[in-house]
mmCIF file of C-alpha atoms in Angstrom:
data_model
loop_
_atom_site.group_PDB
_atom_site.id
_atom_site.type_symbol
_atom_site.label_atom_id
_atom_site.label_comp_id
_atom_site.label_asym_id
_atom_site.label_seq_id
_atom_site.Cartn_x
_atom_site.Cartn_y
_atom_site.Cartn_z
ATOM 1 C CA MET A 1 82.992 -55.518 18.409
ATOM 2 C CA THR A 2 82.023 -51.984 17.216
ATOM 3 C CA VAL A 3 78.639 -50.472 18.147
ATOM 4 C CA ARG A 4 77.160 -47.556 16.022
ATOM 5 C CA ASP A 5 74.750 -44.998 17.526
ATOM 6 C CA SER A 6 72.104 -44.503 14.812
ATOM 7 C CA SER A 7 70.637 -41.535 16.661
ATOM 8 C CA ALA A 8 73.787 -39.537 16.166
ATOM 9 C CA HIS A 9 74.281 -36.974 13.375
ATOM 10 C CA GLY A 10 74.804 -38.595 9.992
ATOM 11 C CA GLY A 11 72.671 -41.629 11.045
ATOM 12 C CA ASP A 12 70.764 -44.165 8.921
ATOM 13 C CA ALA A 13 71.133 -43.087 5.285
ATOM 14 C CA VAL A 14 68.832 -45.859 4.072
ATOM 15 C CA GLY A 15 65.950 -44.503 6.230
ATOM 16 C CA GLY A 16 66.437 -41.004 4.815
ATOM 17 C CA ILE A 17 66.346 -42.330 1.276
ATOM 18 C CA ARG A 18 63.123 -44.194 1.990
ATOM 19 C CA LEU A 19 61.474 -41.083 3.468
ATOM 20 C CA GLY A 20 62.492 -38.990 0.468
ATOM 21 C CA PHE A 21 61.106 -41.610 -1.875
ATOM 22 C CA ILE A 22 57.747 -41.621 -0.073
ATOM 23 C CA VAL A 23 57.520 -37.792 -0.174
ATOM 24 C CA ALA A 24 58.384 -37.756 -3.882
ATOM 25 C CA LEU A 25 55.799 -40.434 -4.569
ATOM 26 C CA LEU A 26 53.073 -38.503 -2.700
ATOM 27 C CA LEU A 27 54.020 -35.328 -4.579
ATOM 28 C CA CYS A 28 53.762 -37.128 -7.889
ATOM 29 C CA ILE A 29 50.352 -38.493 -6.939
ATOM 30 C CA VAL A 30 49.092 -35.016 -5.937
ATOM 31 C CA LEU A 31 50.432 -33.448 -9.123
ATOM 32 C CA GLY A 32 48.899 -36.274 -11.112
ATOM 33 C CA VAL A 33 45.515 -35.752 -9.502
ATOM 34 C CA ILE A 34 45.740 -32.005 -10.125
ATOM 35 C CA PHE A 35 46.770 -32.610 -13.726
ATOM 36 C CA ILE A 36 44.087 -35.204 -14.367
ATOM 37 C CA GLY A 37 41.472 -33.115 -12.500
ATOM 38 C CA GLY A 38 42.437 -29.979 -14.377
ATOM 39 C CA PHE A 39 42.345 -31.842 -17.674
ATOM 40 C CA TRP A 40 38.928 -33.261 -16.739
ATOM 41 C CA VAL A 41 37.535 -29.860 -15.724
ATOM 42 C CA GLY A 42 38.985 -28.195 -18.794
ATOM 43 C CA SER A 43 37.566 -30.815 -21.109
ATOM 44 C CA PHE A 44 34.148 -30.400 -19.420
ATOM 45 C CA ILE A 45 34.166 -26.614 -19.827
ATOM 46 C CA VAL A 46 34.766 -26.813 -23.574
ATOM 47 C CA SER A 47 32.524 -29.833 -24.093
ATOM 48 C CA GLU A 48 29.148 -28.044 -23.781
ATOM 49 C CA ARG A 49 27.886 -30.887 -21.644
ATOM 50 C CA ILE A 50 26.196 -30.791 -18.237
ATOM 51 C CA ALA A 51 28.472 -31.161 -15.209
ATOM 52 C CA TYR A 52 28.606 -34.452 -13.299
ATOM 53 C CA GLY A 53 26.287 -34.542 -10.300
ATOM 54 C CA VAL A 54 23.594 -32.320 -11.820
ATOM 55 C CA ARG A 55 20.068 -33.691 -11.391
ATOM 56 C CA TYR A 56 16.567 -32.528 -12.269
ATOM 57 C CA ARG A 57 13.670 -33.822 -10.114
ATOM 58 C CA GLY A 58 15.882 -36.767 -9.186
ATOM 59 C CA LEU A 59 16.723 -37.533 -12.844
ATOM 60 C CA GLU A 60 20.425 -37.762 -13.676
ATOM 61 C CA LEU A 61 21.637 -35.208 -16.236
ATOM 62 C CA SER A 62 25.402 -35.747 -15.695
ATOM 63 C CA GLY A 63 27.434 -35.454 -18.889
ATOM 64 C CA LEU A 64 24.399 -35.079 -21.144
ATOM 65 C CA SER A 65 24.208 -32.733 -24.096
ATOM 66 C CA ARG A 66 21.520 -30.064 -24.223
ATOM 67 C CA GLU A 67 19.455 -32.103 -26.687
ATOM 68 C CA ASP A 68 19.561 -35.307 -24.635
ATOM 69 C CA ALA A 69 18.714 -33.474 -21.391
ATOM 70 C CA GLU A 70 15.783 -31.734 -23.104
ATOM 71 C CA LYS A 71 14.263 -35.094 -24.060
ATOM 72 C CA ILE A 72 14.391 -36.289 -20.444
ATOM 73 C CA ILE A 73 12.881 -33.074 -19.082
ATOM 74 C CA THR A 74 10.102 -32.991 -21.681
ATOM 75 C CA ARG A 75 9.217 -36.629 -21.106
ATOM 76 C CA ASP A 76 9.034 -36.049 -17.353
ATOM 77 C CA ALA A 77 6.574 -33.138 -17.767
ATOM 78 C CA ARG A 78 3.973 -34.973 -19.850
ATOM 79 C CA GLN A 79 2.109 -36.690 -17.028
ATOM 80 C CA PRO A 80 1.721 -33.655 -14.675
ATOM 81 C CA MET A 81 0.573 -31.370 -17.507
ATOM 82 C CA ALA A 82 -2.247 -33.805 -18.320
ATOM 83 C CA LYS A 83 -3.892 -33.170 -14.918
ATOM 84 C CA ASN A 84 -5.614 -30.227 -13.284
ATOM 85 C CA ALA A 85 -2.895 -27.922 -12.069
ATOM 86 C CA LEU A 86 -4.762 -26.153 -9.260
ATOM 87 C CA VAL A 87 -7.784 -26.721 -7.061
ATOM 88 C CA LEU A 88 -8.792 -23.546 -5.216
ATOM 89 C CA VAL A 89 -10.935 -24.309 -2.168
ATOM 90 C CA TYR A 90 -13.054 -21.968 -0.064
ATOM 91 C CA GLY A 91 -15.369 -23.670 2.399
ATOM 92 C CA LYS A 92 -17.608 -25.973 0.360
ATOM 93 C CA ASP A 93 -16.818 -24.174 -2.890
ATOM 94 C CA PHE A 94 -13.907 -25.086 -5.126
ATOM 95 C CA CYS A 95 -12.540 -24.230 -8.538
ATOM 96 C CA GLN A 96 -10.435 -26.573 -10.708
ATOM 97 C CA ILE A 97 -7.933 -25.056 -13.125
ATOM 98 C CA SER A 98 -6.190 -27.041 -15.858
ATOM 99 C CA PRO A 99 -2.786 -26.125 -17.352
ATOM 100 C CA LYS A 100 -4.430 -25.253 -20.660
ATOM 101 C CA GLU A 101 -6.823 -22.784 -19.053
ATOM 102 C CA ILE A 102 -3.982 -20.633 -17.720
ATOM 103 C CA ASP A 103 -1.437 -21.442 -20.470
ATOM 104 C CA LEU A 104 0.760 -23.259 -17.945
ATOM 105 C CA HIS A 105 3.864 -24.837 -19.395
ATOM 106 C CA LEU A 106 7.345 -25.887 -18.376
ATOM 107 C CA ASP A 107 10.107 -23.476 -19.413
ATOM 108 C CA THR A 108 12.490 -26.153 -20.652
ATOM 109 C CA GLU A 109 14.947 -23.651 -22.110
ATOM 110 C CA ALA A 110 15.379 -21.923 -18.757
ATOM 111 C CA ILE A 111 15.947 -25.265 -17.000
ATOM 112 C CA LEU A 112 18.589 -26.291 -19.540
ATOM 113 C CA ASP A 113 20.303 -22.910 -19.222
ATOM 114 C CA ARG A 114 20.533 -23.394 -15.461
ATOM 115 C CA ALA A 115 21.894 -26.923 -15.815
ATOM 116 C CA LEU A 116 24.546 -25.932 -18.340
ATOM 117 C CA ALA A 117 25.547 -22.870 -16.296
ATOM 118 C CA VAL A 118 26.969 -25.037 -13.485
ATOM 119 C CA GLY A 119 30.755 -24.586 -13.601
ATOM 120 C CA ARG A 120 30.639 -21.929 -16.310
ATOM 121 C CA GLU A 121 29.493 -18.692 -14.630
ATOM 122 C CA SER A 122 32.767 -17.393 -13.154
ATOM 123 C CA ASN A 123 36.568 -17.543 -13.555
ATOM 124 C CA ILE A 124 38.432 -20.837 -14.112
ATOM 125 C CA ILE A 125 39.341 -21.333 -10.443
ATOM 126 C CA VAL A 126 35.798 -20.782 -9.152
ATOM 127 C CA ASN A 127 34.366 -22.879 -11.992
ATOM 128 C CA ALA A 128 36.756 -25.739 -11.232
ATOM 129 C CA ALA A 129 35.806 -25.654 -7.556
ATOM 130 C CA GLU A 130 32.104 -25.688 -8.407
ATOM 131 C CA VAL A 131 32.493 -28.628 -10.810
ATOM 132 C CA ALA A 132 34.409 -30.618 -8.185
ATOM 133 C CA ALA A 133 31.860 -29.794 -5.466
ATOM 134 C CA THR A 134 28.934 -30.728 -7.732
ATOM 135 C CA ALA A 135 30.559 -34.057 -8.613
ATOM 136 C CA CYS A 136 30.952 -34.824 -4.895
ATOM 137 C CA ARG A 137 27.721 -33.472 -3.423
ATOM 138 C CA GLY A 138 25.403 -33.168 -6.415
ATOM 139 C CA LYS A 139 23.194 -30.218 -7.476
ATOM 140 C CA GLU A 140 19.424 -30.184 -8.024
ATOM 141 C CA ILE A 141 17.954 -27.985 -10.783
ATOM 142 C CA THR A 142 14.438 -26.855 -9.886
ATOM 143 C CA PRO A 143 11.645 -26.679 -12.495
ATOM 144 C CA VAL A 144 10.762 -23.335 -14.085
ATOM 145 C CA VAL A 145 7.104 -22.821 -15.006
ATOM 146 C CA THR A 146 5.261 -19.956 -16.662
ATOM 147 C CA TYR A 147 1.552 -19.181 -16.792
ATOM 148 C CA ASP A 148 -0.804 -16.406 -17.879
ATOM 149 C CA ARG A 149 -1.702 -14.331 -14.810
ATOM 150 C CA ALA A 150 -4.588 -12.620 -16.565
ATOM 151 C CA ARG A 151 -6.223 -15.975 -17.343
ATOM 152 C CA LEU A 152 -5.717 -17.087 -13.753
ATOM 153 C CA GLU A 153 -7.398 -13.884 -12.545
ATOM 154 C CA GLU A 154 -10.371 -14.681 -14.791
ATOM 155 C CA LYS A 155 -10.697 -18.125 -13.229
ATOM 156 C CA ILE A 156 -10.452 -16.680 -9.717
ATOM 157 C CA SER A 157 -12.952 -13.897 -10.473
ATOM 158 C CA PRO A 158 -16.156 -15.865 -9.579
ATOM 159 C CA ILE A 159 -14.736 -16.769 -6.161
ATOM 160 C CA GLU A 160 -13.500 -13.220 -5.705
ATOM 161 C CA LYS A 161 -16.950 -11.763 -6.422
ATOM 162 C CA LYS A 162 -18.565 -14.152 -3.983
ATOM 163 C CA LEU A 163 -16.085 -13.345 -1.208
ATOM 164 C CA ASN A 164 -15.352 -9.658 -1.625
ATOM 165 C CA ARG A 165 -17.145 -7.363 0.777
ATOM 166 C CA PRO A 166 -16.153 -3.712 0.979
ATOM 167 C CA VAL A 167 -15.288 -2.390 4.403
ATOM 168 C CA LYS A 168 -17.948 -0.056 5.786
ATOM 169 C CA ASP A 169 -17.245 2.694 8.284
ATOM 170 C CA ALA A 170 -19.778 3.666 10.892
ATOM 171 C CA ALA A 171 -21.663 6.766 9.699
ATOM 172 C CA LEU A 172 -24.159 9.332 10.909
ATOM 173 C CA LEU A 173 -26.858 11.266 9.070
ATOM 174 C CA LEU A 174 -29.120 14.021 10.338
ATOM 175 C CA ALA A 175 -32.819 13.659 9.540
ATOM 176 C CA ASP A 176 -35.505 16.336 9.652
ATOM 177 C CA GLY A 177 -36.204 17.347 13.213
ATOM 178 C CA GLY A 178 -32.622 16.738 14.299
ATOM 179 C CA THR A 179 -32.867 12.956 14.621
ATOM 180 C CA ILE A 180 -29.502 11.231 14.209
ATOM 181 C CA ILE A 181 -29.584 8.175 11.944
ATOM 182 C CA ARG A 182 -26.792 5.664 12.523
ATOM 183 C CA GLY A 183 -25.153 3.473 9.900
ATOM 184 C CA LYS A 184 -23.419 0.429 11.351
ATOM 185 C CA ALA A 185 -19.778 -0.404 10.635
ATOM 186 C CA SER A 186 -18.762 -3.754 9.180
ATOM 187 C CA THR A 187 -15.478 -5.471 8.387
ATOM 188 C CA GLY A 188 -14.476 -6.006 4.777
ATOM 189 C CA LEU A 189 -13.277 -9.157 3.029
ATOM 190 C CA ALA A 190 -10.940 -9.214 0.060
ATOM 191 C CA LEU A 191 -8.747 -11.684 -1.796
ATOM 192 C CA ALA A 192 -5.186 -10.402 -1.972
ATOM 193 C CA THR A 193 -4.550 -12.022 -5.366
ATOM 194 C CA ASP A 194 -1.264 -10.170 -5.899
ATOM 195 C CA GLU A 195 0.181 -12.047 -2.942
ATOM 196 C CA TRP A 196 -1.167 -15.325 -4.295
ATOM 197 C CA HIS A 197 1.038 -15.477 -7.334
ATOM 198 C CA GLU A 198 4.229 -16.107 -5.386
ATOM 199 C CA GLU A 199 2.575 -18.974 -3.490
ATOM 200 C CA ILE A 200 0.900 -20.358 -6.618
ATOM 201 C CA GLU A 201 4.133 -20.270 -8.610
ATOM 202 C CA LYS A 202 5.930 -22.090 -5.785
ATOM 203 C CA GLU A 203 3.243 -24.791 -5.796
ATOM 204 C CA LEU A 204 3.281 -25.140 -9.576
ATOM 205 C CA ARG A 205 7.063 -25.616 -9.603
ATOM 206 C CA THR A 206 6.634 -28.930 -7.766
ATOM 207 C CA LEU A 207 5.017 -30.503 -10.861
ATOM 208 C CA GLU A 208 3.087 -32.693 -8.425
ATOM 209 C CA TYR A 209 -0.412 -31.879 -9.675
ATOM 210 C CA PRO A 210 -3.089 -31.072 -8.764
ATOM 211 C CA ARG A 211 -2.062 -28.558 -6.080
ATOM 212 C CA ARG A 212 -4.737 -27.702 -3.502
ATOM 213 C CA ILE A 213 -4.746 -24.102 -2.292
ATOM 214 C CA ASN A 214 -7.103 -22.882 0.398
ATOM 215 C CA VAL A 215 -8.592 -19.490 -0.353
ATOM 216 C CA GLU A 216 -8.146 -17.237 2.678
ATOM 217 C CA PRO A 217 -9.557 -13.719 2.230
ATOM 218 C CA LYS A 218 -8.159 -10.927 4.364
ATOM 219 C CA GLU A 219 -10.315 -8.930 6.709
ATOM 220 C CA ALA A 220 -10.205 -5.133 6.681
ATOM 221 C CA GLU A 221 -11.288 -3.324 9.817
ATOM 222 C CA PRO A 222 -13.337 -0.102 9.501
ATOM 223 C CA ALA A 223 -11.531 3.145 10.201
ATOM 224 C CA VAL A 224 -14.590 4.438 12.084
ATOM 225 C CA THR A 225 -16.301 1.970 14.407
ATOM 226 C CA ASP A 226 -19.728 2.014 16.033
ATOM 227 C CA ALA A 227 -18.039 2.678 19.375
ATOM 228 C CA ASP A 228 -16.343 5.801 17.946
ATOM 229 C CA LEU A 229 -19.718 7.403 17.236
ATOM 230 C CA ALA A 230 -21.834 5.869 19.994
ATOM 231 C CA PRO A 231 -21.770 8.868 22.419
ATOM 232 C CA ILE A 232 -22.718 11.447 19.744
ATOM 233 C CA ASP A 233 -26.261 12.599 20.454
ATOM 234 C CA THR A 234 -26.842 16.099 19.084
ATOM 235 C CA LEU A 235 -26.094 18.758 16.489
ATOM 236 C CA LEU A 236 -23.649 21.091 18.230
ATOM 237 C CA GLY A 237 -23.729 23.743 15.540
ATOM 238 C CA SER A 238 -24.120 24.417 11.844
ATOM 239 C CA PHE A 239 -23.358 27.231 9.444
ATOM 240 C CA SER A 240 -24.642 27.813 5.905
ATOM 241 C CA LEU A 241 -23.855 30.035 2.935
ATOM 242 C CA SER A 242 -25.351 30.365 -0.512
ATOM 243 C CA TYR A 243 -23.452 30.008 -3.785
ATOM 244 C CA ASP A 244 -24.068 30.125 -7.511
ATOM 245 C CA LYS A 245 -24.622 26.483 -8.434
ATOM 246 C CA ASP A 246 -24.028 27.086 -12.166
ATOM 247 C CA SER A 247 -20.699 28.893 -11.796
ATOM 248 C CA ALA A 248 -17.202 27.381 -11.930
ATOM 249 C CA ARG A 249 -16.854 28.368 -8.284
ATOM 250 C CA GLY A 250 -20.014 26.443 -7.442
ATOM 251 C CA LYS A 251 -18.795 23.284 -9.191
ATOM 252 C CA ALA A 252 -15.458 23.476 -7.371
ATOM 253 C CA LEU A 253 -17.282 24.035 -4.083
ATOM 254 C CA GLU A 254 -19.420 20.915 -4.523
ATOM 255 C CA LYS A 255 -16.268 18.900 -5.243
ATOM 256 C CA ALA A 256 -14.536 20.245 -2.122
ATOM 257 C CA ALA A 257 -17.609 19.664 0.047
ATOM 258 C CA LYS A 258 -17.468 15.919 -0.638
ATOM 259 C CA ALA A 259 -14.017 15.787 0.957
ATOM 260 C CA LEU A 260 -15.383 17.369 4.147
ATOM 261 C CA ASP A 261 -18.566 15.301 4.384
ATOM 262 C CA GLN A 262 -18.926 12.506 6.968
ATOM 263 C CA LYS A 263 -15.532 13.031 8.575
ATOM 264 C CA ILE A 264 -14.855 11.933 12.138
ATOM 265 C CA PHE A 265 -13.171 14.593 14.298
ATOM 266 C CA ARG A 266 -11.497 12.656 17.098
ATOM 267 C CA THR A 267 -11.084 13.983 20.611
ATOM 268 C CA GLY A 268 -7.773 15.719 21.220
ATOM 269 C CA SER A 269 -6.967 15.851 17.490
ATOM 270 C CA ARG A 270 -6.401 18.831 15.208
ATOM 271 C CA LEU A 271 -8.240 19.127 11.925
ATOM 272 C CA SER A 272 -6.261 20.862 9.178
ATOM 273 C CA PHE A 273 -8.439 22.161 6.357
ATOM 274 C CA ASN A 274 -5.525 22.232 3.913
ATOM 275 C CA THR A 275 -4.478 18.655 4.678
ATOM 276 C CA LEU A 276 -8.049 17.495 4.214
ATOM 277 C CA MET A 277 -8.325 19.214 0.828
ATOM 278 C CA LYS A 278 -4.879 18.602 -0.684
ATOM 279 C CA GLU A 279 -5.858 15.237 -2.196
ATOM 280 C CA HIS A 280 -8.495 16.985 -4.315
ATOM 281 C CA PHE A 281 -6.614 20.279 -4.743
ATOM 282 C CA PRO A 282 -2.874 19.471 -4.777
ATOM 283 C CA GLY A 283 -1.852 23.137 -4.985
ATOM 284 C CA ILE A 284 -3.578 24.129 -1.757
ATOM 285 C CA ASN A 285 -0.361 24.716 0.208
ATOM 286 C CA HIS A 286 1.187 26.707 -2.619
ATOM 287 C CA GLY A 287 -1.698 28.861 -3.856
ATOM 288 C CA ASN A 288 -1.417 27.124 -7.218
ATOM 289 C CA TYR A 289 -4.964 26.834 -8.568
ATOM 290 C CA THR A 290 -7.688 28.804 -10.312
ATOM 291 C CA GLY A 291 -9.553 31.780 -8.914
ATOM 292 C CA ALA A 292 -12.777 29.760 -8.868
ATOM 293 C CA GLU A 293 -11.107 27.074 -6.757
ATOM 294 C CA GLN A 294 -9.695 29.730 -4.420
ATOM 295 C CA HIS A 295 -13.102 31.228 -3.779
ATOM 296 C CA ALA A 296 -14.713 27.796 -3.398
ATOM 297 C CA LEU A 297 -12.212 26.784 -0.734
ATOM 298 C CA ASP A 298 -12.588 30.120 1.035
ATOM 299 C CA ILE A 299 -16.363 29.667 1.185
ATOM 300 C CA LEU A 300 -16.110 26.100 2.477
ATOM 301 C CA ALA A 301 -13.426 27.009 5.050
ATOM 302 C CA SER A 302 -15.560 29.918 6.242
ATOM 303 C CA CYS A 303 -18.593 27.694 6.650
ATOM 304 C CA LEU A 304 -16.551 25.127 8.594
ATOM 305 C CA TYR A 305 -15.103 27.959 10.668
ATOM 306 C CA GLY A 306 -18.528 29.315 11.575
ATOM 307 C CA SER A 307 -19.839 25.863 12.440
ATOM 308 C CA ALA A 308 -16.824 25.121 14.645
ATOM 309 C CA LEU A 309 -17.245 28.439 16.484
ATOM 310 C CA LYS A 310 -20.891 27.719 17.170
ATOM 311 C CA SER A 311 -19.963 24.226 18.371
ATOM 312 C CA GLY A 312 -17.478 25.472 20.949
ATOM 313 C CA PHE A 313 -14.315 24.108 19.353
ATOM 314 C CA MET A 314 -10.898 25.676 19.813
ATOM 315 C CA ILE A 315 -9.802 27.547 16.681
ATOM 316 C CA SER A 316 -6.172 27.935 15.693
ATOM 317 C CA GLU A 317 -7.125 30.032 12.729
ATOM 318 C CA ARG A 318 -4.746 31.550 10.204
ATOM 319 C CA GLU A 319 -2.000 29.084 10.958
ATOM 320 C CA ALA A 320 0.602 28.946 8.193
ATOM 321 C CA GLY A 321 0.546 25.732 6.201
ATOM 322 C CA ASP A 322 4.267 26.081 5.438
ATOM 323 C CA GLY A 323 5.298 26.948 8.979
ATOM 324 C CA ASP A 324 6.309 30.532 8.154
ATOM 325 C CA PHE A 325 3.971 32.357 10.501
ATOM 326 C CA GLY A 326 1.798 30.016 12.522
ATOM 327 C CA ILE A 327 -0.426 32.029 14.852
ATOM 328 C CA GLU A 328 -2.367 30.659 17.807
ATOM 329 C CA GLY A 329 -5.360 32.385 19.367
ATOM 330 C CA VAL A 330 -5.598 35.484 17.170
ATOM 331 C CA PRO A 331 -9.006 37.234 17.121
ATOM 332 C CA ALA A 332 -11.535 35.273 15.107
ATOM 333 C CA GLY A 333 -11.919 36.497 11.536
ATOM 334 C CA PHE A 334 -15.026 35.664 9.543
ATOM 335 C CA VAL A 335 -13.225 34.504 6.408
ATOM 336 C CA ALA A 336 -10.851 31.582 6.970
ATOM 337 C CA PHE A 337 -8.489 31.708 4.018
ATOM 338 C CA ALA A 338 -6.838 28.568 2.653
ATOM 339 C CA HIS A 339 -4.655 30.134 -0.055
ATOM 340 C CA GLY A 340 -2.681 33.221 -0.972
ATOM 341 C CA ARG A 341 -0.341 33.394 2.016
ATOM 342 C CA LYS A 342 -0.475 29.639 2.473
ATOM 343 C CA GLU A 343 -2.712 30.019 5.514
ATOM 344 C CA ASP A 344 -4.512 27.049 6.996
ATOM 345 C CA LEU A 345 -7.653 26.762 9.079
ATOM 346 C CA VAL A 346 -6.873 24.472 12.012
ATOM 347 C CA ILE A 347 -9.472 23.363 14.577
ATOM 348 C CA LYS A 348 -8.789 21.408 17.749
ATOM 349 C CA ASN A 349 -11.294 19.092 19.408
ATOM 350 C CA ARG A 350 -10.782 19.928 23.074
ATOM 351 C CA PHE A 351 -13.775 17.859 24.182
ATOM 352 C CA ASP A 352 -13.773 14.436 25.786
ATOM 353 C CA HIS A 353 -15.737 12.899 22.903
ATOM 354 C CA ASN A 354 -15.375 12.527 19.164
ATOM 355 C CA ALA A 355 -17.320 14.800 16.837
ATOM 356 C CA TYR A 356 -18.645 14.221 13.328
ATOM 357 C CA ILE A 357 -18.801 16.634 10.391
ATOM 358 C CA LEU A 358 -21.663 16.600 7.890
ATOM 359 C CA THR A 359 -21.417 18.763 4.765
ATOM 360 C CA TYR A 360 -24.191 19.508 2.277
ATOM 361 C CA ALA A 361 -23.626 21.363 -0.998
ATOM 362 C CA LYS A 362 -26.457 21.244 -3.524
ATOM 363 C CA ASP A 363 -28.763 23.555 -5.424
ATOM 364 C CA GLY A 364 -26.893 26.665 -4.289
ATOM 365 C CA LEU A 365 -26.927 25.930 -0.549
ATOM 366 C CA LEU A 366 -23.823 25.006 1.404
ATOM 367 C CA GLU A 367 -24.198 23.831 4.992
ATOM 368 C CA VAL A 368 -21.626 22.415 7.380
ATOM 369 C CA GLY A 369 -22.860 20.843 10.611
ATOM 370 C CA ILE A 370 -20.920 19.331 13.501
ATOM 371 C CA LEU A 371 -22.484 16.545 15.533
ATOM 372 C CA GLY A 372 -21.233 15.914 19.039
ATOM 373 C CA VAL A 373 -22.153 15.254 22.640
ATOM 374 C CA ALA A 374 -24.522 17.749 24.241
ATOM 375 C CA ALA A 375 -22.926 17.277 27.653
ATOM 376 C CA ASP A 376 -19.620 18.644 26.308
ATOM 377 C CA LEU A 377 -21.261 22.082 26.027
ATOM 378 C CA SER A 378 -22.980 21.760 29.401
ATOM 379 C CA GLY A 379 -26.327 22.528 27.782
ATOM 380 C CA ALA A 380 -25.279 26.004 26.604
ATOM 381 C CA GLU A 381 -26.308 27.316 23.185
ATOM 382 C CA ILE A 382 -23.652 29.240 21.297
ATOM 383 C CA GLU A 383 -24.565 32.145 19.068
ATOM 384 C CA LEU A 384 -22.323 34.058 16.679
ATOM 385 C CA LEU A 385 -22.221 37.836 16.590
ATOM 386 C CA VAL A 386 -21.108 39.495 13.376
ATOM 387 C CA GLU A 387 -19.198 42.741 13.831
ATOM 388 C CA SER A 388 -17.756 45.048 11.156
ATOM 389 C CA VAL A 389 -15.219 47.838 11.537
ATOM 390 C CA ASP A 390 -13.663 50.080 8.921
ATOM 391 C CA ASP A 391 -10.327 49.099 7.476
ATOM 392 C CA PRO A 392 -8.088 52.159 7.972
ATOM 393 C CA ALA A 393 -5.841 51.064 5.117
ATOM 394 C CA ASP A 394 -8.707 50.992 2.631
ATOM 395 C CA PRO A 395 -11.919 52.930 3.438
ATOM 396 C CA ALA A 396 -13.792 51.023 0.696
ATOM 397 C CA TYR A 397 -13.698 47.889 2.807
ATOM 398 C CA ALA A 398 -14.727 46.858 6.270
ATOM 399 C CA VAL A 399 -13.059 44.073 8.233
ATOM 400 C CA THR A 400 -15.675 41.596 9.375
ATOM 401 C CA THR A 401 -15.065 39.513 12.486
ATOM 402 C CA VAL A 402 -17.149 36.955 14.272
ATOM 403 C CA SER A 403 -17.272 36.506 18.018
ATOM 404 C CA ARG A 404 -19.336 34.035 20.016
ATOM 405 C CA ARG A 405 -21.402 34.128 23.147
ATOM 406 C CA TYR A 406 -23.517 31.707 25.138
ATOM 407 C CA THR A 407 -27.139 32.692 24.692
ATOM 408 C CA HIS A 408 -30.608 31.398 23.969
ATOM 409 C CA SER A 409 -31.741 34.266 21.755
ATOM 410 C CA GLY A 410 -31.455 34.325 17.998
ATOM 411 C CA THR A 411 -29.541 36.716 15.774
ATOM 412 C CA GLU A 412 -29.223 37.068 12.018
ATOM 413 C CA ILE A 413 -26.008 35.596 10.594
ATOM 414 C CA LEU A 414 -24.312 37.026 7.547
ATOM 415 C CA LYS A 415 -25.685 34.880 4.710
ATOM 416 C CA GLU A 416 -23.297 35.195 1.808
ATOM 417 C CA LEU A 417 -19.569 35.622 1.446
ATOM 418 C CA VAL A 418 -18.308 38.386 -0.855
ATOM 419 C CA GLY A 419 -14.674 39.256 -1.520
ATOM 420 C CA GLU A 420 -11.521 37.732 -0.067
ATOM 421 C CA ASP A 421 -10.438 38.352 3.554
ATOM 422 C CA ARG A 422 -12.668 41.398 3.968
ATOM 423 C CA MET A 423 -16.314 42.068 3.386
ATOM 424 C CA ARG A 424 -17.512 44.959 1.306
ATOM 425 C CA LYS A 425 -19.427 47.608 3.207
ATOM 426 C CA GLN A 426 -23.154 47.266 2.783
#
């Protein structure tokens, strides 16, 4: 009897044939699936029909034409659009808004465009993959709604008027006799309607109406609180100058004075005259404005300068606004220029308490006063001394400087500014 070892080389031929047949069969099946799948995808792409697996609000749109899908979408929107779309609630108050009142409607064309775009937005390989994935997993098309924002704002307006409260900073005024009158600070309330629209649109896209939205106004804290001004108890110093109220310079001065009025001067901070004025006079750091505006700013800066000297503040006068030649601690000059050489008047509050600036410009009188804490000056009264010396470069002019001393006696202060950085000899 002969025994054959089937494990040896050149073994069972029948088993090899069977294995080859199985591999060939599997290959044919795979190629068939690819061919059929490719034919199916290709026929879909040219068919102008919606891909299989595409749904809208749970409604099947697979294989539908644009016209048939539009009928389903339109029919689905009828019931929601017959109700109030929004109910805005604030406390016990509420406001109902219907679709008609804000011209709310479903953008059917946009929805159909999105549905038909599935499997058609890229190259053939990516499109085929997307069609296959959609058929397996499905794809939901979300509603697209449009509405008139202006009409919505009109409907919100009554609630907005009822809620809105402007923020109010703490303020100080000086009455006759030196009494300080205090205005209390309060928080503001406002509806941030611009931020609403994103939330409202998201709610409206659900088509599950009416949508309740709670109105939540935002609080705005005051920039100057009662605590900021609480220690202030006296007028540290003031300085006044006269001006021609009917001149262009006078009009510019009154405009500039408003920017300086009721400004808090915080402890340890530096007050830049140019920075304070640049919102109203954009050319202040470049000397780019009229002669009348130049003189107006010079007058106001000089008045602030004199008031700050009398109040005991540290002056960093004639500091360059552009950084070219900043100078600290130079001798005090009477005129504090804010133009020409791009100079800036800078004052530092070296005290332990905040100060407060009050500015008055009306009927030809300009006055700048600084309120502060009497204890910061240790009870001393500061007086300014005006001194003039000849200018060797130009004998027609005298350079006027101002120094300060602690005293209780009075002295006459120069009343009116004439010229630029020098005063004419009298």
